[in-house]
Amino acid sequence: MTRYIAQRLLILPLLMVIYSFVIFLIIQAPPGDFLTAYVATLASSGSSISADQIAALRHQYGLDQPFLVQYFLWMQNLLHGDFGLSLEYQRPNADLISEQLGLTLALALFSFVLTWAIAVPAGIYSATHPRSLIDHVLTVINYVGVATPNFMLALILMWLAFAYFDINVSGLFSPEFVDAPWSFARVGDLLFHIWLPGLVLGIAGTARLSRIMRANLLDELNKPYVVTARAKGMREWRLVLRYPVRLAFNPLVSTIGWYLPALFSGSLIVATVMNLPNIGPLLLRALINQDMYLAGGILLIYSFLTIVGTLLSDVLLALLDPRIRVES
Amino acid sequence: MVRDVKRRVALIGLAAGAGVLATGSSVLAQAGRYKEAASVTELVRAGKLPAIEARLPENPLVVPVVERVGEYGGIWRRAFLGPADSNNYIRVVYDSLFRFSPDGAKIEPKIAAGAESSADYKVWTINLRKGSRWSDGAPFTADDILFWYTDVLLNKELTPTLPGWIRNADGSAAKVEKASETAVRFTYLAPATLFLTAVANQDGADRTFAMFLPAHYLKKFHPAHAAKADIDKVAAAAGFKTWTELFANRNAPPENPERPTMAAWAPISRASDPIFTLRRNPYYVGVDTAGNQLPYIDEVRFTFFADVQALNLAAIAGNFDMQERHINMTNYPVLKDQEKTGKYRIITWPTFGGADAVIAINQTYAADPVMGKVMATKDFRVALSFAINRDQIKESVFLGLGEARQGVPAPWHPYFPGAEWAQKYTEFKRDEANKLLDGIGLTKKDAQGFRLLSNGKPATIEISVVPAFGAWPDVALLVGKDWEAVGIKTIVQIRERALHFKMGENNELMAEVWNEDTSAFPYTGNAKVDPRNAPILTMGPLWRRWYATSGKDGVEPPPEMKRIVEIVDKARTVGPEEQIKLSQELYRNWADNVYEIGTIGLTPMVQGVVVAAAKFRNVPTTLGNDWPLRSPGNARTEQFFFSK
């Protein structure tokens, strides 16, 4: 096992180099560069900039260099731990990303916990009481949850909150708390605002998870070992939780690693629609504005987390289920 | 809706001419009766600020109020779209030596006390207010302009190319000298009649360096005044590679709250923060007519929105005290409906002339030479203009606002060429259009009724459109329908804006929908009538190349276009009377040749729908609205207030 992990880790730097090149290629693929996008932004808000000044800025930002030169400069800086300067913000990318990290993680963990806390019990209940009234209700909710795009759900909930309760639920803080220092009042304000985005972000995951849980558990519940245990007089809830549920967890655990990049990203569209101050909108804007080093930095971190997350899943799975072993 | 500002105005800017521009009331100063906000008085009492007499210059700027003398206090809630939207801040504070008046007709002193020119307009002297101070209390003097000139403008690393307004025809920079502690002299080789028009836009917009900089603060980041090794250390620690990056960052108020400003409010947080906050500058040079130091409002707070739709929803909900920027005109009916709740009122500021949707026809299109030649034929463009049913566009896209017109200045502007030219070819005459198209030889038609070119292919035009200000795609679709009715096949292509601009630059667009703004400023900034400018409408990218290469490459413009360029160059150096005559000729020429076909103009499409809270007062109901005017900055934002 240790050998397997070591192998996987050794291959990581190679993968990162390949990813970095692909990322840079894709970011550079749209026509124009940061300044084309900048000019377009200015023109679309009723102002303008002279050609001389664009040329000067293009030179200053090094955008007049060939693709490969730009890539190697970027890599060189990355190897020194330098994520470079954001073209749009004129501030170091590392600062911009780390500033958003806290709230991004808080929101993601909140919705992650919410997802599992709802999905697992709901899945178990549905499986142990198949075709009961509550199972049917949960099934309907689940299908709607899976089928509705979550940004749509966000818009509907925001509109309902505005139209019927006259509250604006965008953002994670009330205006007076946005740039206030941390205090109990601010945490309270965050908790008041975080439930809606948490719910929106979690709902599709909840639906999917509980369907998987239900299906897996139903398969397990009819197996002979369950019947045997039941015949031997084992208490029902203890039996279910101890054996079939553990097995039914396998597919869930194998996807847990995917949560790692998702935790970091925040849901891009939902966060943009709901005006959440996390990394999602930062990435979206960086891509639209062709702020390539910022976008590249964020995507590179995603890639890293995806690789690590997959590895983590594999390891967890092996720990949970003794039947899974590395083939030599 | 614009009728009430219809009066003919004195000539932009150079009305100042050889005379003296000066305001300021010495009466008030002698009386020693300036008043200030209670919060400021507290700071004075606590010994944190000097008394008001010591903070104001000897001759403060006296700002007229729109409705009445205001009351102190309050937080002005606004919205912005993040750091790339720093022009939102630029326009609110309008931090410049001179500024445009609310109607956009005059240039008035702001931070500066006034200016005078020599009789030949070659020498200009800007006078500063004696005793004026930066927001940190340091004196503001001629040295702050000289620092900009010597260490920033003439520094090749910071300013690789000189901006046009300070450049002589031979490429050298105009001479700038210190005449006294409070006076700076600018000497040009040729008459610079538009000097003040340019000065009124030197406010650090679009990442440029304004012509006055806080020398006492910035010197420590400049190698001419501090040890290079120390600066490099600071730069490296802050994550910058070169000193110029550090200098640019430290000079940008939206990114550096430490940087002193002269505006009514100074930033206390950054534009990359979730809320960008400005706080009252206790040293601001302006007072109202009763001697109250301005601004009235304590703070301006820009809340970050990642999405324009979310911003509009918040505006409809009444979450802002005054917001015109990014309000989509298509929301006008909803806003008018919500106005009834009494939370806010809606004011419209129509654009300052021009047209709010024009279809620019590429005059140097090379990818299809046969069609390119047709597009460069005047009768073809006139026919396309006659073919458009503008009433329909006005009603369905512009909600009945505005009027049909070509992209010429507004009727109240001295450059207005006359109604017959503003409305030239704007009547809906389908028969006339057909006759003109027949006249240029497009007589044969295919089975679908499309006219055939000499190479046997149907005459086809592609309109590229970016949904930048709301409903332009609808304009393009309606125009396309009208053009097909006279036998010109029309493809409407909606594009992502960066791609659209890139294609425009590469001469790949046939036609595009954009707006013709800045028509009142054909000689400064980035005017769209001048084919040498970029990036502008896709009127003739190869003409631009022809001018840039002195005729070696590109396409030679026709005589009419050459005349426009001639006028632009000449008008910069002549007196006011002749300048008006030349400008009117320019716009007669412009309307007659329809390089771009105007549809509807004078609507509040561009940042002109104002949502103002009921108690947010002194917002003018009419205002010249254009980028060079920095609207709403020219509404004199420092006199906005909250009534209790």
Short mmCIF file of N, CA, C and O in Angstrom, two decimals, chain A residues 31-32 34 36-54 56-58 60-61 77 82 84-85 87-92 96 99 158 162 166 168 170 175-176 178-179 272-273 275 281 285 288-290, chain B residues 81-84 87 91 160-162 167 206-208 238-241 245 249 255 270 272 274-275 277 301 304-307 310 313-314 316-317 319 325-326 343 468-469 496-499 501-502 505 514 517 526 534-535 606-607 627:
data_model
loop_
_atom_site.label_atom_id
_atom_site.label_comp_id
_atom_site.label_asym_id
_atom_site.label_seq_id
_atom_site.Cartn_x
_atom_site.Cartn_y
_atom_site.Cartn_z
N PRO A 31 -9.55 34.14 -28.78
CA PRO A 31 -8.87 35.20 -29.51
C PRO A 31 -8.64 36.42 -28.61
O PRO A 31 -9.41 36.66 -27.70
N GLY A 32 -7.59 37.15 -28.90
CA GLY A 32 -7.29 38.34 -28.12
C GLY A 32 -6.59 38.00 -26.83
O GLY A 32 -6.23 36.84 -26.59
N PHE A 34 -5.76 39.75 -22.53
CA PHE A 34 -6.37 40.53 -21.45
C PHE A 34 -6.75 41.93 -21.91
O PHE A 34 -7.81 42.44 -21.56
N THR A 36 -7.48 43.02 -24.98
CA THR A 36 -8.66 43.02 -25.86
C THR A 36 -9.91 42.99 -25.00
O THR A 36 -10.87 43.73 -25.22
N ALA A 37 -9.89 42.10 -24.00
CA ALA A 37 -11.04 41.99 -23.11
C ALA A 37 -11.24 43.29 -22.33
O ALA A 37 -12.37 43.72 -22.10
N TYR A 38 -10.13 43.90 -21.93
CA TYR A 38 -10.21 45.13 -21.16
C TYR A 38 -10.82 46.26 -21.99
O TYR A 38 -11.70 46.99 -21.53
N VAL A 39 -10.37 46.37 -23.22
CA VAL A 39 -10.90 47.37 -24.14
C VAL A 39 -12.40 47.14 -24.33
O VAL A 39 -13.20 48.08 -24.28
N ALA A 40 -12.77 45.87 -24.51
CA ALA A 40 -14.19 45.54 -24.70
C ALA A 40 -14.99 45.92 -23.46
O ALA A 40 -16.09 46.45 -23.56
N THR A 41 -14.42 45.65 -22.29
CA THR A 41 -15.11 46.00 -21.04
C THR A 41 -15.32 47.50 -20.96
O THR A 41 -16.40 47.97 -20.62
N LEU A 42 -14.27 48.25 -21.26
CA LEU A 42 -14.38 49.71 -21.21
C LEU A 42 -15.44 50.20 -22.18
O LEU A 42 -16.31 50.99 -21.83
N ALA A 43 -15.36 49.70 -23.42
CA ALA A 43 -16.29 50.16 -24.43
C ALA A 43 -17.72 49.82 -24.05
O ALA A 43 -18.64 50.58 -24.32
N SER A 44 -17.90 48.69 -23.36
CA SER A 44 -19.24 48.29 -22.99
C SER A 44 -19.74 49.02 -21.75
O SER A 44 -20.82 48.74 -21.27
N SER A 45 -18.93 49.87 -21.16
CA SER A 45 -19.43 50.66 -20.05
C SER A 45 -19.33 52.13 -20.40
O SER A 45 -19.37 52.99 -19.54
N GLY A 46 -19.15 52.40 -21.70
CA GLY A 46 -19.20 53.79 -22.16
C GLY A 46 -17.92 54.56 -21.97
O GLY A 46 -17.93 55.76 -21.84
N SER A 47 -16.76 53.89 -21.93
CA SER A 47 -15.52 54.66 -21.92
C SER A 47 -14.55 54.07 -22.92
O SER A 47 -14.83 53.06 -23.56
N SER A 48 -13.41 54.67 -23.06
CA SER A 48 -12.49 54.19 -24.08
C SER A 48 -11.05 54.39 -23.65
O SER A 48 -10.77 55.02 -22.64
N ILE A 49 -10.14 53.86 -24.44
CA ILE A 49 -8.72 53.94 -24.11
C ILE A 49 -8.00 54.06 -25.45
O ILE A 49 -8.45 53.52 -26.46
N SER A 50 -6.89 54.79 -25.48
CA SER A 50 -6.25 55.02 -26.77
C SER A 50 -5.35 53.85 -27.16
O SER A 50 -4.90 53.08 -26.32
N ALA A 51 -5.12 53.72 -28.45
CA ALA A 51 -4.32 52.61 -28.97
C ALA A 51 -2.89 52.65 -28.43
O ALA A 51 -2.31 51.62 -28.13
N ASP A 52 -2.36 53.87 -28.28
CA ASP A 52 -1.00 54.02 -27.73
C ASP A 52 -0.90 53.39 -26.36
O ASP A 52 0.04 52.68 -26.03
N GLN A 53 -1.90 53.70 -25.56
CA GLN A 53 -1.86 53.22 -24.20
C GLN A 53 -2.02 51.72 -24.11
O GLN A 53 -1.39 51.07 -23.28
N ILE A 54 -2.84 51.18 -25.00
CA ILE A 54 -2.99 49.72 -25.04
C ILE A 54 -1.66 49.08 -25.39
O ILE A 54 -1.22 48.12 -24.75
N ALA A 56 1.27 50.27 -24.90
CA ALA A 56 2.19 50.41 -23.77
C ALA A 56 1.88 49.36 -22.70
O ALA A 56 2.79 48.71 -22.17
N LEU A 57 0.59 49.17 -22.41
CA LEU A 57 0.20 48.20 -21.39
C LEU A 57 0.55 46.79 -21.84
O LEU A 57 1.03 45.97 -21.07
N ARG A 58 0.32 46.51 -23.14
CA ARG A 58 0.59 45.18 -23.67
C ARG A 58 2.07 44.83 -23.50
O ARG A 58 2.43 43.73 -23.12
N GLN A 60 4.06 46.30 -21.26
CA GLN A 60 4.34 46.26 -19.82
C GLN A 60 3.96 44.90 -19.23
O GLN A 60 4.68 44.34 -18.41
N TYR A 61 2.82 44.33 -19.65
CA TYR A 61 2.37 43.06 -19.12
C TYR A 61 3.02 41.87 -19.81
O TYR A 61 2.75 40.73 -19.49
N ASN A 77 8.28 31.25 -12.63
CA ASN A 77 7.78 31.89 -11.41
C ASN A 77 7.10 30.89 -10.50
O ASN A 77 7.26 30.93 -9.29
N ASP A 82 5.82 31.55 -7.00
CA ASP A 82 5.24 32.86 -7.29
C ASP A 82 4.11 32.70 -8.30
O ASP A 82 4.34 32.30 -9.43
N GLY A 84 2.44 35.03 -9.55
CA GLY A 84 2.39 36.18 -10.46
C GLY A 84 1.37 37.21 -10.02
O GLY A 84 0.72 37.10 -8.98
N LEU A 85 1.27 38.23 -10.89
CA LEU A 85 0.45 39.39 -10.59
C LEU A 85 -0.82 39.30 -11.43
O LEU A 85 -0.77 39.03 -12.60
N LEU A 87 -3.56 40.61 -13.73
CA LEU A 87 -3.57 41.74 -14.65
C LEU A 87 -4.71 42.69 -14.31
O LEU A 87 -4.57 43.90 -14.39
N GLU A 88 -5.84 42.11 -13.93
CA GLU A 88 -7.00 42.95 -13.65
C GLU A 88 -6.85 43.67 -12.31
O GLU A 88 -7.05 44.87 -12.21
N TYR A 89 -6.49 42.93 -11.27
CA TYR A 89 -6.47 43.50 -9.93
C TYR A 89 -5.17 44.23 -9.62
O TYR A 89 -5.07 44.97 -8.66
N GLN A 90 -4.12 43.95 -10.41
CA GLN A 90 -2.80 44.52 -10.13
C GLN A 90 -2.33 44.17 -8.72
O GLN A 90 -1.71 44.97 -8.03
N ARG A 91 -2.68 42.96 -8.30
CA ARG A 91 -2.22 42.49 -6.99
C ARG A 91 -1.77 41.05 -7.15
O ARG A 91 -2.18 40.36 -8.08
N PRO A 92 -0.90 40.56 -6.24
CA PRO A 92 -0.42 39.18 -6.37
C PRO A 92 -1.57 38.18 -6.34
O PRO A 92 -2.47 38.28 -5.50
N LEU A 96 -4.91 37.13 -3.71
CA LEU A 96 -6.32 37.13 -4.13
C LEU A 96 -6.97 35.79 -3.84
O LEU A 96 -8.08 35.72 -3.34
N GLU A 99 -7.26 35.13 0.02
CA GLU A 99 -8.29 35.95 0.67
C GLU A 99 -9.67 35.30 0.57
O GLU A 99 -10.50 35.45 1.46
N MET A 158 -34.15 33.12 -4.47
CA MET A 158 -33.85 34.55 -4.27
C MET A 158 -35.07 35.39 -4.58
O MET A 158 -35.39 36.35 -3.88
N PHE A 162 -37.22 37.69 -2.07
CA PHE A 162 -37.41 39.12 -2.33
C PHE A 162 -38.89 39.48 -2.42
O PHE A 162 -39.37 40.44 -1.82
N ASP A 166 -39.39 40.23 1.29
CA ASP A 166 -38.70 41.50 1.11
C ASP A 166 -37.28 41.48 1.67
O ASP A 166 -36.82 42.43 2.27
N ASN A 168 -33.16 40.55 0.77
CA ASN A 168 -32.22 40.26 -0.29
C ASN A 168 -31.21 39.25 0.24
O ASN A 168 -30.48 39.55 1.17
N SER A 170 -28.75 37.74 -1.38
CA SER A 170 -27.48 37.54 -2.08
C SER A 170 -26.32 37.89 -1.15
O SER A 170 -26.47 38.68 -0.23
N PRO A 175 -24.90 44.06 4.59
CA PRO A 175 -23.96 45.12 4.19
C PRO A 175 -23.07 45.60 5.33
O PRO A 175 -21.87 45.83 5.13
N GLU A 176 -23.64 45.72 6.54
CA GLU A 176 -22.84 46.28 7.63
C GLU A 176 -21.75 45.32 8.11
O GLU A 176 -20.84 45.71 8.81
N VAL A 178 -20.02 43.13 5.92
CA VAL A 178 -19.16 42.64 4.85
C VAL A 178 -17.68 42.86 5.15
O VAL A 178 -16.87 41.95 5.04
N ASP A 179 -17.35 44.08 5.55
CA ASP A 179 -15.92 44.31 5.80
C ASP A 179 -15.64 44.57 7.28
O ASP A 179 -14.63 45.15 7.63
N THR A 272 -21.90 32.94 -8.60
CA THR A 272 -22.00 34.18 -9.36
C THR A 272 -23.42 34.75 -9.26
O THR A 272 -23.61 35.93 -8.99
N VAL A 273 -24.39 33.86 -9.44
CA VAL A 273 -25.78 34.31 -9.38
C VAL A 273 -26.11 34.88 -7.99
O VAL A 273 -26.77 35.90 -7.86
N ASN A 275 -24.03 36.03 -5.86
CA ASN A 275 -23.08 37.05 -5.43
C ASN A 275 -22.29 36.61 -4.20
O ASN A 275 -22.13 37.37 -3.24
N PRO A 281 -16.67 32.87 -8.56
CA PRO A 281 -16.75 34.10 -9.36
C PRO A 281 -15.38 34.67 -9.72
O PRO A 281 -15.21 35.25 -10.79
N ARG A 285 -14.56 35.40 -13.60
CA ARG A 285 -14.16 36.72 -14.06
C ARG A 285 -12.78 36.70 -14.69
O ARG A 285 -12.52 37.36 -15.68
N ILE A 288 -13.23 35.27 -18.15
CA ILE A 288 -13.90 36.20 -19.07
C ILE A 288 -12.96 37.35 -19.43
O ILE A 288 -12.86 37.76 -20.57
N ASN A 289 -12.25 37.85 -18.43
CA ASN A 289 -11.37 39.00 -18.67
C ASN A 289 -10.00 38.59 -19.19
O ASN A 289 -9.12 39.43 -19.34
N GLN A 290 -9.80 37.29 -19.36
CA GLN A 290 -8.52 36.76 -19.84
C GLN A 290 -7.36 37.19 -18.94
O GLN A 290 -6.28 37.51 -19.42
N LEU B 81 -18.76 46.52 -10.29
CA LEU B 81 -18.48 45.17 -10.77
C LEU B 81 -17.03 44.76 -10.53
O LEU B 81 -16.47 43.96 -11.27
N GLY B 82 -16.40 45.32 -9.52
CA GLY B 82 -15.05 44.89 -9.20
C GLY B 82 -13.99 45.79 -9.79
O GLY B 82 -14.29 46.83 -10.39
N PRO B 83 -12.71 45.39 -9.63
CA PRO B 83 -11.60 46.28 -9.99
C PRO B 83 -11.62 46.78 -11.43
O PRO B 83 -11.24 47.91 -11.69
N ALA B 84 -12.09 45.95 -12.38
CA ALA B 84 -12.11 46.41 -13.77
C ALA B 84 -13.13 47.52 -13.94
O ALA B 84 -13.15 48.21 -14.95
N ASN B 87 -13.65 52.65 -13.18
CA ASN B 87 -14.20 53.90 -13.72
C ASN B 87 -15.48 54.32 -13.01
O ASN B 87 -15.87 55.48 -13.06
N ARG B 91 -15.71 58.10 -11.99
CA ARG B 91 -16.80 58.98 -12.39
C ARG B 91 -17.50 59.61 -11.20
O ARG B 91 -18.01 60.72 -11.30
N PRO B 160 5.76 55.08 -21.75
CA PRO B 160 6.48 54.76 -22.99
C PRO B 160 6.08 55.65 -24.17
O PRO B 160 6.91 56.01 -24.97
N THR B 161 4.78 55.99 -24.25
CA THR B 161 4.36 56.89 -25.34
C THR B 161 3.60 58.06 -24.74
O THR B 161 2.75 57.87 -23.87
N LEU B 162 3.92 59.25 -25.22
CA LEU B 162 3.26 60.45 -24.70
C LEU B 162 1.80 60.46 -25.13
O LEU B 162 1.49 60.19 -26.28
N ARG B 167 1.40 66.28 -26.47
CA ARG B 167 2.42 66.04 -27.49
C ARG B 167 2.33 67.11 -28.57
O ARG B 167 1.25 67.43 -29.05
N ASP B 206 -8.69 54.98 -16.49
CA ASP B 206 -8.09 53.98 -17.39
C ASP B 206 -6.60 53.78 -17.17
O ASP B 206 -5.82 53.74 -18.12
N ARG B 207 -6.21 53.68 -15.94
CA ARG B 207 -4.82 53.33 -15.60
C ARG B 207 -3.80 54.33 -16.11
O ARG B 207 -2.65 53.98 -16.35
N THR B 208 -4.20 55.55 -16.34
CA THR B 208 -3.21 56.56 -16.73
C THR B 208 -2.77 57.31 -15.47
O THR B 208 -3.36 57.16 -14.41
N ALA B 238 6.09 43.18 -1.82
CA ALA B 238 4.67 43.33 -2.15
C ALA B 238 4.27 42.45 -3.33
O ALA B 238 3.12 42.49 -3.77
N GLY B 239 5.22 41.68 -3.86
CA GLY B 239 4.89 40.77 -4.95
C GLY B 239 5.00 41.38 -6.34
O GLY B 239 4.47 40.85 -7.30
N PHE B 240 5.70 42.51 -6.47
CA PHE B 240 5.87 43.14 -7.78
C PHE B 240 7.27 42.86 -8.30
O PHE B 240 8.22 42.78 -7.54
N LYS B 241 7.36 42.76 -9.62
CA LYS B 241 8.66 42.45 -10.21
C LYS B 241 9.50 43.68 -10.46
O LYS B 241 10.71 43.66 -10.33
N GLU B 245 5.78 48.65 -11.67
CA GLU B 245 4.54 48.00 -11.22
C GLU B 245 4.15 48.49 -9.84
O GLU B 245 2.99 48.77 -9.56
N ASN B 249 0.85 50.75 -8.89
CA ASN B 249 -0.08 50.28 -7.87
C ASN B 249 -0.23 51.29 -6.74
O ASN B 249 -1.33 51.61 -6.30
N GLU B 255 -6.69 51.06 -5.54
CA GLU B 255 -5.96 49.90 -5.04
C GLU B 255 -5.08 50.23 -3.84
O GLU B 255 -4.42 49.37 -3.29
N ARG B 270 -10.08 48.86 -0.64
CA ARG B 270 -9.63 48.70 -2.02
C ARG B 270 -10.74 48.22 -2.94
O ARG B 270 -11.68 47.57 -2.49
N SER B 272 -10.62 45.84 -4.83
CA SER B 272 -10.68 44.39 -4.87
C SER B 272 -11.29 43.83 -3.59
O SER B 272 -11.35 42.62 -3.41
N PRO B 274 -14.64 43.25 -1.03
CA PRO B 274 -16.07 43.06 -1.34
C PRO B 274 -16.86 44.37 -1.28
O PRO B 274 -17.83 44.55 -2.00
N ILE B 275 -16.46 45.28 -0.39
CA ILE B 275 -17.07 46.60 -0.40
C ILE B 275 -15.95 47.62 -0.50
O ILE B 275 -15.00 47.59 0.28
N THR B 277 -14.95 51.27 -0.08
CA THR B 277 -15.50 52.39 0.68
C THR B 277 -14.68 53.66 0.52
O THR B 277 -13.45 53.62 0.58
N ARG B 301 -20.21 53.82 -0.48
CA ARG B 301 -19.87 52.40 -0.40
C ARG B 301 -20.29 51.70 -1.69
O ARG B 301 -21.47 51.67 -2.04
N PHE B 304 -19.70 45.03 -4.20
CA PHE B 304 -19.29 44.23 -5.36
C PHE B 304 -20.41 43.31 -5.83
O PHE B 304 -21.02 42.60 -5.04
N PHE B 305 -20.67 43.33 -7.12
CA PHE B 305 -21.58 42.37 -7.73
C PHE B 305 -20.83 41.65 -8.84
O PHE B 305 -20.17 42.29 -9.66
N ALA B 306 -20.93 40.33 -8.85
CA ALA B 306 -20.23 39.57 -9.87
C ALA B 306 -21.04 39.57 -11.16
O ALA B 306 -20.55 39.28 -12.22
N ASP B 307 -22.32 39.91 -11.04
CA ASP B 307 -23.22 39.74 -12.16
C ASP B 307 -24.11 40.97 -12.30
O ASP B 307 -24.67 41.46 -11.32
N ALA B 310 -27.80 40.51 -11.15
CA ALA B 310 -27.98 40.56 -9.70
C ALA B 310 -27.96 42.02 -9.23
O ALA B 310 -28.73 42.41 -8.36
N LEU B 313 -31.29 43.54 -10.06
CA LEU B 313 -32.32 43.06 -9.13
C LEU B 313 -32.25 43.84 -7.82
O LEU B 313 -33.27 44.28 -7.28
N ALA B 314 -31.02 44.04 -7.34
CA ALA B 314 -30.83 44.80 -6.09
C ALA B 314 -31.28 46.24 -6.26
O ALA B 314 -31.84 46.84 -5.35
N ILE B 316 -33.64 47.30 -8.31
CA ILE B 316 -35.10 47.28 -8.34
C ILE B 316 -35.64 47.15 -6.92
O ILE B 316 -36.63 47.77 -6.54
N ALA B 317 -34.93 46.36 -6.09
CA ALA B 317 -35.35 46.18 -4.70
C ALA B 317 -35.12 47.44 -3.88
O ALA B 317 -35.54 47.52 -2.74
N ASN B 319 -31.99 48.76 -3.09
CA ASN B 319 -30.86 48.60 -2.19
C ASN B 319 -29.78 49.66 -2.34
O ASN B 319 -28.80 49.64 -1.61
N ARG B 325 -25.06 53.62 -13.02
CA ARG B 325 -24.13 52.77 -13.73
C ARG B 325 -24.60 51.31 -13.71
O ARG B 325 -24.98 50.81 -12.67
N HIS B 326 -24.55 50.67 -14.87
CA HIS B 326 -24.93 49.27 -15.07
C HIS B 326 -26.43 49.02 -14.95
O HIS B 326 -26.86 47.88 -14.99
N LYS B 343 -40.18 54.28 -2.76
CA LYS B 343 -38.83 54.04 -2.24
C LYS B 343 -37.81 54.90 -2.98
O LYS B 343 -36.87 55.38 -2.41
N ALA B 468 -23.90 44.49 -25.39
CA ALA B 468 -23.20 45.29 -24.38
C ALA B 468 -24.15 46.18 -23.59
O ALA B 468 -24.10 46.21 -22.38
N PHE B 469 -24.99 46.92 -24.27
CA PHE B 469 -25.93 47.78 -23.56
C PHE B 469 -27.35 47.27 -23.76
O PHE B 469 -28.19 47.94 -24.32
N GLU B 496 -19.28 37.09 -28.49
CA GLU B 496 -18.65 37.45 -27.22
C GLU B 496 -17.80 38.69 -27.51
O GLU B 496 -17.20 38.81 -28.57
N ARG B 497 -17.76 39.63 -26.56
CA ARG B 497 -17.24 40.95 -26.92
C ARG B 497 -15.75 40.97 -27.23
O ARG B 497 -15.32 41.71 -28.12
N ALA B 498 -14.96 40.16 -26.51
CA ALA B 498 -13.52 40.19 -26.80
C ALA B 498 -13.25 39.66 -28.21
O ALA B 498 -12.41 40.19 -28.94
N LEU B 499 -14.01 38.63 -28.59
CA LEU B 499 -13.87 38.07 -29.93
C LEU B 499 -14.26 39.11 -30.98
O LEU B 499 -13.57 39.31 -31.99
N PHE B 501 -14.17 42.35 -30.74
CA PHE B 501 -13.14 43.40 -30.84
C PHE B 501 -11.91 42.92 -31.58
O PHE B 501 -11.29 43.66 -32.34
N LYS B 502 -11.56 41.66 -31.30
CA LYS B 502 -10.39 41.10 -31.98
C LYS B 502 -10.64 41.03 -33.49
O LYS B 502 -9.77 41.38 -34.30
N GLU B 505 -10.42 44.45 -35.06
CA GLU B 505 -9.03 44.85 -35.21
C GLU B 505 -8.41 44.20 -36.45
O GLU B 505 -7.60 44.81 -37.15
N TRP B 514 -22.95 49.22 -32.67
CA TRP B 514 -22.37 49.82 -31.47
C TRP B 514 -23.06 51.16 -31.31
O TRP B 514 -24.03 51.45 -32.03
N ASP B 517 -21.05 57.50 -29.37
CA ASP B 517 -21.06 58.48 -28.29
C ASP B 517 -19.91 59.45 -28.56
O ASP B 517 -19.35 59.46 -29.65
N ASN B 526 -10.81 59.54 -27.73
CA ASN B 526 -10.76 58.48 -28.73
C ASN B 526 -11.97 58.59 -29.65
O ASN B 526 -12.74 57.65 -29.80
N ALA B 534 -8.07 54.04 -32.57
CA ALA B 534 -8.37 52.64 -32.30
C ALA B 534 -8.37 52.47 -30.80
O ALA B 534 -7.69 53.18 -30.11
N PRO B 535 -9.09 51.54 -30.30
CA PRO B 535 -10.06 50.71 -30.99
C PRO B 535 -11.42 51.40 -31.02
O PRO B 535 -11.93 51.77 -30.00
N VAL B 606 -27.04 54.53 -22.21
CA VAL B 606 -25.71 54.36 -21.64
C VAL B 606 -25.64 54.99 -20.25
O VAL B 606 -25.49 56.19 -20.13
N GLN B 607 -25.74 54.18 -19.23
CA GLN B 607 -25.62 54.62 -17.84
C GLN B 607 -26.51 55.83 -17.58
O GLN B 607 -26.14 56.73 -16.84
N TRP B 627 -18.97 59.85 -21.40
CA TRP B 627 -17.74 59.46 -20.72
C TRP B 627 -16.80 60.65 -20.49
O TRP B 627 -16.30 60.85 -19.39
#
